[in-house]
Structures are given as C-alpha cells and as structure tokens.
C-alpha cells in the first residue's frame, strides 16, 4: 500500500547556518504525499492492517495522522475513521481527512482523551489502530534516519526534531541505531505542552503548534531513552519563538513548514548546537493556512492602472 512516500529533499539552510554558526540542513517531510512524515509510517501500518484482514483503520489525531490514515485507507479500499479534538486541528488537515472519505469525529475533549477512547474501541472491534503506538508506524518512520545519512554521506552531528507523542523521535533513533550511528537528538516541545521537559503529564496542553499539542506522550520512556543514549536533550520553546522561526523559514529560507515543524528550528535558534545539524521539518505549511494568514502581512488592494500597480508592487512598503 504505497503513495510514493519517503525520498524527501534534504536542503542546505544558508540563512540559518549563518545565524547559528552551524552547518544547517532541512529535511522537508512536507514533501511526502499527504504533506507530513506520518506517511512513512502509515504505508507500513495500513499494509499490515490489510494483511491481517482489518475491516477499518482508525486513529486519534492532532491532524496529520488523520490526513495520512484517511488517504491510505482510501487507497486500500477500507473504511477510515479518525477522532480529533473538536476545533483544534488545522484546516488543511481536516479538509484532507474529509476529502479522502474518512469519517471524522470531533471529540469534545483533547488528544490524550481521544487516544484513550480509541484504544478502548479497538479492543471491542476487528479494526486496526494506526496511531504511533502501532509498531509498524515506527518501522516506516525510521527510514528518515536512513535517508539523511545517505543524503549527507554520513550521520549529522545533531538532529533537531519537534516532539509530540514522541513516536517520531523514537523512530529516528531506531533508524540511526540500525545504521550504527548516534547523532545527538535535540527534541523540542512547546512550552504549553512540554510534559517530557517538566517530567510530568500536562492536563490541558496549549500551543499554536497544534500537531504537538499533547500532554501525555505515548512513547514517553523510549523518547527519554533516545535523548539520554544520544547525549542529546529535550527542551521547551515558546509559541512566540515557534512563530518567529516559522516566519524566518518562510521569509529567509523559502521553506513553508507548519508551526510544529518550526519548533525544531526555534529550539536550534534558542539553545544552539554544534557541527552539522539537520532540522526535521515534519509537515507542510499549507496544512495550516489560518496561522499563516494571521501572521503574514496583509494583501495590498490596487486599482487597475499601471501607476497604481507599479506603486503597489515595487514602491517602498
Ligand atoms: C505528528 C507530528 C509531530 C510530532 O510527532 P510525534 O511522533 O507525535 O512526536 C510533529 N510535527 C508534525 C507536523 C506532526 O504531524
């Protein structure tokens, strides 16, 4: 069951390199078929579910898992059903899940509650859960680590990655270990949703970075092991720092990544690193047009005359 996921670009980041003094590269996971790294794991998880005769694939999601599960379920010709926190997922992700024909359930609760409920649901029905607690998701997602090593010709010194449910950082570490390399893993959580940094679950996680608005990560222990074993770190960045990095990526690097992805860059800018650094830009900026438009300069209205067009397009601000 494939849509051609993986094989995403790894591009140098000259502006970020200049600002940080590191050699910074960006892994553009937004170039996957549904616009996030989730596709790497979903291709394996849905293939396994089909093999095992599942009648439906389900997940709880902050958005991208839903978009990906819905697409692969459509491809597989099986029912997709996703449960998301009501009013809390980015517009593009919602549009994707609906367009792929999944049933979208809006829970009057948060992601952590959605995950708990969907765990009970799979106990009672012949359906496959494709959240990142599904081991096949990790097997697929670890391929990002293989690719980065192949693209650079060796492992980077540091990998910066946003952390939500912590499946991704777990997968990257597994991939690096299987390649027999050990870059430092720098994980970043949003301040309002930073259970791993605080060392305790967060009851009501809040952040503009909806993809990492998670208070009780499913892969807590494994993620902490990855940070420790790699001599890395897990730290918090504020929403303001995330949005600054989001704008910097768009305006200076020509890369439009969603806010959660920008957390990786915000962390690098805030805490620094050394050597060759890869930032994993987990999802495409188009996923969340609302945040982009609330952040960007307004459009300029203009009458159809050359003088006005010239002033509007080329004049001083
Ligand atoms: C899912 C997701 C994350 C977080 O990944 P986890 O495996 O939950 O830690 C980060 N950024 C984006 C864009 C995501 O979709």
XYZ file of C-alpha atoms and ligand atoms in Angstrom:
332
model
C 0.000 0.000 0.000
C 2.017 2.955 -1.191
C 1.594 6.511 -2.425
C 5.304 7.007 -3.074
C 6.211 8.297 0.367
C 9.778 8.979 1.512
C 12.748 10.139 -0.548
C 12.151 13.721 0.588
C 14.607 16.563 -0.128
C 17.394 17.453 2.287
C 18.331 21.063 1.523
C 21.026 23.321 2.959
C 19.818 26.266 5.048
C 22.250 29.129 4.410
C 20.425 31.794 6.429
C 20.066 29.522 9.448
C 23.670 28.406 9.119
C 24.827 31.995 9.164
C 22.708 32.842 12.174
C 23.692 29.800 14.246
C 27.275 29.167 13.151
C 26.335 25.548 12.422
C 26.013 23.793 9.081
C 22.245 23.512 8.995
C 20.194 21.275 6.710
C 16.429 20.952 6.410
C 14.684 17.616 5.856
C 11.500 18.529 4.016
C 8.992 15.982 5.247
C 6.179 18.170 3.932
C 7.114 16.730 0.521
C 5.501 13.400 1.433
C 2.221 12.504 -0.356
C -0.129 13.938 2.281
C 2.314 16.609 3.382
C 3.821 15.156 6.552
C 6.229 12.459 7.743
C 3.252 10.447 9.004
C 3.050 8.837 5.538
C 6.319 6.973 6.142
C 4.714 5.039 8.967
C 1.210 4.900 7.556
C 2.255 2.976 4.430
C 3.556 0.168 6.661
C 0.775 0.288 9.250
C -2.047 0.191 6.682
C -0.301 -2.521 4.633
C -0.034 -4.653 7.775
C -3.663 -3.952 8.674
C -4.754 -5.140 5.206
C -2.666 -8.276 5.512
C -4.316 -9.005 8.854
C -7.799 -8.503 7.417
C -8.778 -5.375 9.332
C -12.225 -4.023 8.426
C -11.290 -0.441 9.162
C -8.329 1.677 10.193
C -8.814 4.167 12.985
C -6.745 6.710 14.843
C -6.840 9.588 17.275
C -5.040 12.539 15.825
C -3.948 16.139 16.167
C -4.453 16.301 12.384
C -1.670 14.835 10.295
C -2.178 11.235 11.356
C -5.842 11.636 10.402
C -4.972 13.071 6.982
C -2.485 10.295 6.325
C -4.648 7.446 7.650
C -7.580 8.685 5.586
C -5.504 8.757 2.395
C -4.016 5.294 2.848
C -7.382 3.850 3.875
C -8.909 5.273 0.683
C -6.069 3.772 -1.318
C -6.576 0.407 0.381
C -10.326 0.495 -0.167
C -11.049 0.122 3.516
C -13.027 2.261 5.933
C -11.137 5.052 7.671
C -12.358 6.688 10.857
C -10.500 9.349 12.767
C -11.170 11.134 16.025
C -9.760 14.598 16.565
C -10.064 17.242 19.287
C -13.011 19.474 18.289
C -11.947 22.780 16.757
C -8.282 22.043 17.408
C -6.929 20.747 14.143
C -5.582 22.802 11.267
C -7.970 23.486 8.382
C -5.896 21.765 5.696
C -5.665 18.539 7.668
C -9.399 18.481 8.239
C -10.011 19.055 4.526
C -7.692 16.169 3.684
C -9.332 13.677 6.044
C -12.776 14.604 4.699
C -11.737 14.557 1.041
C -10.345 11.049 1.453
C -13.752 9.927 2.653
C -12.866 9.134 6.241
C -15.420 9.529 8.955
C -14.212 12.429 11.046
C -15.357 12.545 14.648
C -14.795 15.741 16.605
C -14.304 14.900 20.275
C -15.291 17.415 22.911
C -12.006 16.755 24.627
C -8.281 16.799 23.931
C -5.952 14.486 22.016
C -4.963 12.458 25.063
C -8.620 11.649 25.787
C -9.198 10.781 22.111
C -6.320 8.307 22.192
C -7.599 6.656 25.354
C -11.066 6.210 23.837
C -9.795 4.835 20.566
C -7.709 2.289 22.486
C -10.920 1.020 24.067
C -12.596 0.984 20.653
C -10.015 -1.344 19.080
C -10.398 -3.751 21.991
C -14.048 -4.174 21.059
C -13.851 -4.325 17.226
C -11.901 -6.042 14.360
C -10.175 -2.815 13.345
C -6.588 -1.611 13.190
C -5.250 1.250 15.270
C -2.713 3.239 13.269
C -1.528 5.663 15.927
C 2.201 5.706 16.577
C 1.827 3.143 19.353
C 1.408 0.796 16.368
C 4.936 -0.683 15.932
C 4.658 -0.636 12.118
C 4.479 3.152 12.227
C 7.905 3.265 13.864
C 9.331 0.828 11.308
C 8.264 3.119 8.496
C 9.266 6.362 10.139
C 12.779 5.182 10.944
C 13.575 5.414 7.214
C 14.004 9.171 7.627
C 17.224 8.433 9.516
C 18.500 6.146 6.753
C 17.801 8.819 4.149
C 19.537 11.628 5.993
C 22.696 9.525 6.424
C 22.610 8.519 2.757
C 21.996 12.076 1.579
C 24.809 13.556 3.683
C 27.123 10.619 3.093
C 27.395 10.215 6.882
C 25.367 10.891 10.016
C 24.793 14.508 11.093
C 26.167 15.643 14.467
C 22.771 16.784 15.689
C 19.177 16.084 14.714
C 16.580 18.680 15.781
C 13.012 17.417 15.891
C 9.687 18.577 17.339
C 8.187 16.204 19.896
C 4.502 15.499 20.500
C 3.516 11.904 21.107
C 7.229 11.064 20.757
C 6.787 8.344 18.144
C 8.893 10.196 15.625
C 11.929 10.782 17.803
C 11.702 7.116 18.841
C 11.682 6.105 15.171
C 14.605 8.349 14.183
C 16.694 6.914 17.000
C 15.828 3.347 15.979
C 16.849 4.156 12.400
C 20.159 5.679 13.437
C 20.951 2.729 15.695
C 20.259 0.340 12.845
C 22.713 2.353 10.745
C 25.188 2.107 13.605
C 25.414 5.873 14.086
C 24.484 8.081 17.034
C 23.887 11.769 16.359
C 22.709 13.844 19.309
C 18.924 14.080 19.318
C 17.611 17.520 20.236
C 13.866 17.326 20.866
C 11.704 20.391 21.321
C 8.287 20.709 22.854
C 6.031 23.753 23.022
C 6.110 25.413 26.447
C 2.386 24.869 26.995
C 2.681 21.191 26.049
C 6.033 20.090 27.444
C 5.467 17.010 29.628
C 8.866 15.485 28.816
C 10.647 18.683 29.823
C 8.655 19.022 33.051
C 8.776 15.320 33.855
C 5.009 15.134 34.353
C 1.905 14.942 32.130
C 0.234 18.225 31.216
C -3.505 18.154 31.782
C -4.594 20.871 29.353
C -1.840 21.261 26.758
C -1.956 24.517 24.784
C 0.150 25.752 21.887
C -0.212 27.320 18.460
C 1.639 24.248 17.155
C -1.429 22.002 17.095
C 0.467 18.931 15.835
C 2.411 18.757 19.104
C -0.401 19.780 21.458
C -0.074 16.589 23.502
C 0.059 16.330 27.290
C 0.876 12.670 27.843
C 3.127 11.216 25.105
C 2.515 7.545 24.267
C 6.219 6.857 23.758
C 7.492 8.698 26.791
C 10.057 6.146 28.032
C 11.519 5.401 24.613
C 11.875 9.073 23.796
C 13.666 9.797 27.060
C 15.940 6.834 26.379
C 16.727 8.261 22.929
C 17.653 11.654 24.379
C 19.835 10.103 27.071
C 21.505 7.465 24.907
C 22.323 10.000 22.189
C 23.683 12.525 24.732
C 21.013 14.851 23.429
C 18.371 16.943 25.150
C 14.678 17.742 25.277
C 13.741 21.372 25.870
C 10.863 23.793 25.522
C 10.244 26.704 23.152
C 7.525 29.337 23.490
C 4.803 29.929 20.906
C 6.402 33.261 20.098
C 9.735 31.559 19.420
C 7.965 28.954 17.291
C 6.218 31.627 15.226
C 9.436 33.614 14.800
C 11.167 30.508 13.456
C 8.099 29.803 11.259
C 8.389 33.242 9.662
C 12.176 33.011 9.372
C 11.896 29.728 7.457
C 9.338 31.182 5.096
C 10.993 34.540 4.515
C 14.672 33.636 4.601
C 14.910 30.004 3.550
C 11.960 29.852 1.152
C 10.549 26.930 3.077
C 6.951 26.880 4.284
C 6.619 24.435 7.162
C 3.801 24.211 9.675
C 4.228 25.698 13.167
C 5.006 22.361 14.876
C 7.835 21.824 12.419
C 9.195 25.277 13.133
C 9.637 24.208 16.769
C 12.724 22.264 15.642
C 14.247 25.456 14.268
C 13.080 27.556 17.219
C 14.916 25.159 19.525
C 18.072 25.325 17.462
C 17.952 29.134 17.462
C 17.300 29.278 21.206
C 19.653 26.649 22.562
C 22.242 26.293 19.778
C 24.140 23.239 18.624
C 27.479 22.346 17.100
C 28.591 20.912 13.807
C 26.351 19.585 11.094
C 22.718 19.908 12.109
C 19.606 18.508 10.442
C 16.221 20.015 11.338
C 13.299 17.747 10.561
C 10.518 19.887 9.078
C 7.747 17.454 9.835
C 4.794 18.944 7.948
C 3.959 21.375 5.139
C 2.954 24.956 5.885
C -0.107 24.690 3.640
C -1.666 22.450 6.275
C -2.423 25.468 8.418
C -3.350 28.492 6.300
C -5.122 30.114 9.253
C -1.939 30.545 11.274
C -0.065 31.700 8.180
C -2.605 34.381 7.291
C -2.894 35.649 10.849
C 0.865 36.063 10.878
C 1.664 37.426 7.419
C 1.457 40.986 6.071
C -1.947 41.917 4.588
C -2.509 41.802 0.832
C -2.416 45.158 -0.977
C -5.587 46.272 -2.731
C -4.981 48.036 -6.055
C -6.891 49.716 -8.921
C -6.141 48.522 -12.486
C -3.775 51.341 -13.609
C -0.061 50.922 -14.303
C 0.912 53.745 -11.916
C -1.005 52.200 -9.066
C 0.217 48.703 -9.875
C 3.792 49.974 -10.031
C 3.482 51.747 -6.701
C 1.747 48.778 -5.097
C 4.177 46.188 -6.394
C 7.507 47.985 -6.355
C 7.075 51.069 -4.125
C 8.504 51.386 -0.615
C 6.184 49.338 1.576
C 2.895 14.215 14.402
C 3.668 15.450 14.210
C 4.708 15.828 15.079
C 5.035 15.073 16.325
O 5.448 13.760 16.121
P 5.318 12.727 17.324
O 5.651 11.418 16.751
O 3.897 12.818 17.792
O 6.256 13.188 18.391
C 5.432 16.957 14.782
N 5.143 17.723 13.705
C 4.158 17.395 12.862
C 3.894 18.279 11.695
C 3.386 16.249 13.084
O 2.394 15.961 12.248
